[in-house]
Tab-separated table of C-alpha atoms in Angstrom:
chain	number	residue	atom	x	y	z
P	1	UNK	CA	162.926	-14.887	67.267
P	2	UNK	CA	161.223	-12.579	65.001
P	3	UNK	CA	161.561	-14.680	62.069
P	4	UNK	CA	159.319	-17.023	64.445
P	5	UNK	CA	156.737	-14.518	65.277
P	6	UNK	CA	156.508	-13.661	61.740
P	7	UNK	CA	155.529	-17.286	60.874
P	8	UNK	CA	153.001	-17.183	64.299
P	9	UNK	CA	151.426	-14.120	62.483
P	10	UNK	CA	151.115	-15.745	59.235
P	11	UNK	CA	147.632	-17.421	59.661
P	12	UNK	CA	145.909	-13.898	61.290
P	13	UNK	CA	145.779	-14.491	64.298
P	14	UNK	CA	148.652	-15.602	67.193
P	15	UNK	CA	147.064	-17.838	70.063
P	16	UNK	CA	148.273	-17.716	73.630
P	17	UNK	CA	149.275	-20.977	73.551
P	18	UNK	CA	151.707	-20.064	70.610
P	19	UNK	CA	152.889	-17.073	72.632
P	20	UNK	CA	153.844	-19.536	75.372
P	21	UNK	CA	155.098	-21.476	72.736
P	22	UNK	CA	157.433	-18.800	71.451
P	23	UNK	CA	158.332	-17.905	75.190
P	24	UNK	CA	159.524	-21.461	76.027
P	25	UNK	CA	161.486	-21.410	72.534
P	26	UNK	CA	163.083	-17.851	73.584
P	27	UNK	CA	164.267	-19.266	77.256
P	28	UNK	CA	166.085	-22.176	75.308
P	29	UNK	CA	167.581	-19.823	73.405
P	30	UNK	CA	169.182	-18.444	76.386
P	31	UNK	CA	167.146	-14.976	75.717
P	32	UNK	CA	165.913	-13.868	79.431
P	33	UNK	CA	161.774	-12.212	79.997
P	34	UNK	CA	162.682	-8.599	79.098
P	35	UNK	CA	164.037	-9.516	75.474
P	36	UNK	CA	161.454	-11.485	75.247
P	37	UNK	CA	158.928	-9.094	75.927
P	38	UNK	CA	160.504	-6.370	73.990
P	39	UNK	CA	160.564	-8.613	70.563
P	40	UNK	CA	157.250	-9.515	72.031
P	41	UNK	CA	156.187	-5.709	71.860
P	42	UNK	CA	157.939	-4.867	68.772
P	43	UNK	CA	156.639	-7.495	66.982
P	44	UNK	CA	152.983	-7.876	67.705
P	45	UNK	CA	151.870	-4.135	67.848
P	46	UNK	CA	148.764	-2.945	69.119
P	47	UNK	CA	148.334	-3.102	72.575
P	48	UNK	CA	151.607	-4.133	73.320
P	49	UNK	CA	152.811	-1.332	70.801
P	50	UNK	CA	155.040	0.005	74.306
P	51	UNK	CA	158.131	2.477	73.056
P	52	UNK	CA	159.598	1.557	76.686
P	53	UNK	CA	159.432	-2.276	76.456
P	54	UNK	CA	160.135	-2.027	72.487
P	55	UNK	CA	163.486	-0.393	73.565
P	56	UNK	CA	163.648	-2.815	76.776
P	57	UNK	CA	164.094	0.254	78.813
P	58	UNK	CA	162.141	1.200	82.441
P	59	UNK	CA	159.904	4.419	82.026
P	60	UNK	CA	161.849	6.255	84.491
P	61	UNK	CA	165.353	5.643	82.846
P	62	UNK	CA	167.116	8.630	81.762
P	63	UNK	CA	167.893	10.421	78.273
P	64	UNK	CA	170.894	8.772	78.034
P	65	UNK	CA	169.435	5.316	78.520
P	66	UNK	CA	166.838	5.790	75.731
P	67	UNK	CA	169.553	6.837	73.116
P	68	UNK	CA	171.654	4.029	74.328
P	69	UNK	CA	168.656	1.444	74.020
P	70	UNK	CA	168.158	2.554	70.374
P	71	UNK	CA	171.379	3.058	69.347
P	72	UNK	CA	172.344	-0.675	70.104
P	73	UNK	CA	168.932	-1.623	68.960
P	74	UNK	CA	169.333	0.080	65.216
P	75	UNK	CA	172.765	-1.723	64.811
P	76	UNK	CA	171.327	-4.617	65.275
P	77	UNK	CA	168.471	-4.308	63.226
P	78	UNK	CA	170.004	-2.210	60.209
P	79	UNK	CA	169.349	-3.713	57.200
P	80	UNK	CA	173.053	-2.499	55.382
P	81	UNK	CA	174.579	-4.592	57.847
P	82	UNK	CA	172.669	-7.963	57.278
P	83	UNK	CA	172.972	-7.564	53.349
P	84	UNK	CA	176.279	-7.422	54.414
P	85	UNK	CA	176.927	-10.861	56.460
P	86	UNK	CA	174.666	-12.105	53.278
P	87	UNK	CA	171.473	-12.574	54.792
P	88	UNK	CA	168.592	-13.209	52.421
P	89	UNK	CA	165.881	-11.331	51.491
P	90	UNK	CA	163.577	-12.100	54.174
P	91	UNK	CA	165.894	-10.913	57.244
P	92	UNK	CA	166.733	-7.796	55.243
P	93	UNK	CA	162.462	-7.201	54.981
P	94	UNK	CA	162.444	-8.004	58.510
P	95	UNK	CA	164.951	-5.935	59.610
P	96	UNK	CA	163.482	-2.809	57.910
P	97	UNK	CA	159.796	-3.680	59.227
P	98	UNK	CA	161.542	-4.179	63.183
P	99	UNK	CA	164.449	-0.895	62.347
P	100	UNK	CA	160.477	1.065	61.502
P	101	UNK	CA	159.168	-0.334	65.019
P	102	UNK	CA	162.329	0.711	66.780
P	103	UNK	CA	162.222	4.189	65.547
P	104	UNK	CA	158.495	4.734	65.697
């Protein structure tokens, strides 16, 4: 899904109808609203720039649940471990420009 955004973001400017676009795409891919919207977040910026929905959290979760949400989220995104399952290049970039989104 973020390779896709990346390619939605590649001509300036990402049009609603892509976003529903990338939406429909994400529900096929069995991923439900609030993954969605998180990738969404994390991938867009600006306004939707949200630490809460970049983490996929609510705002009146708990300490624990933030550390938990980016914990799991850093795994997943950490760049040692796709050069490690031999992902190219362009994941690993990825991964280091989504693991700088998570942490911000």
């Amino acid at each position: 899904m973020r390779s896709l955004f990346h390619i939605a973001k590649a001509d300036g400017e990402v049009s609603e109808k892509e976003i529903i676009f990338l939406a429909k795409l994400a529900a096929e891919m069995g991923l439900d609203d609030e993954t969605f919207d998180r990738l969404k977040a994390s991938e867009m910026g600006s306004a939707a720039d949200d630490p809460f929905a970049i983490l996929g959290i609510d705002r009146d979760d708990d300490e624990n649940a933030v550390k938990s949400a980016h914990r799991k989220l850093v795994r997943e995104h950490h760049p040692d471990r796709l050069i490690a399952q031999g992902m190219p290049d362009e994941f690993v970039e990825g991964a280091n420009k989504a693991l700088a989104s998570i942490n911000a």
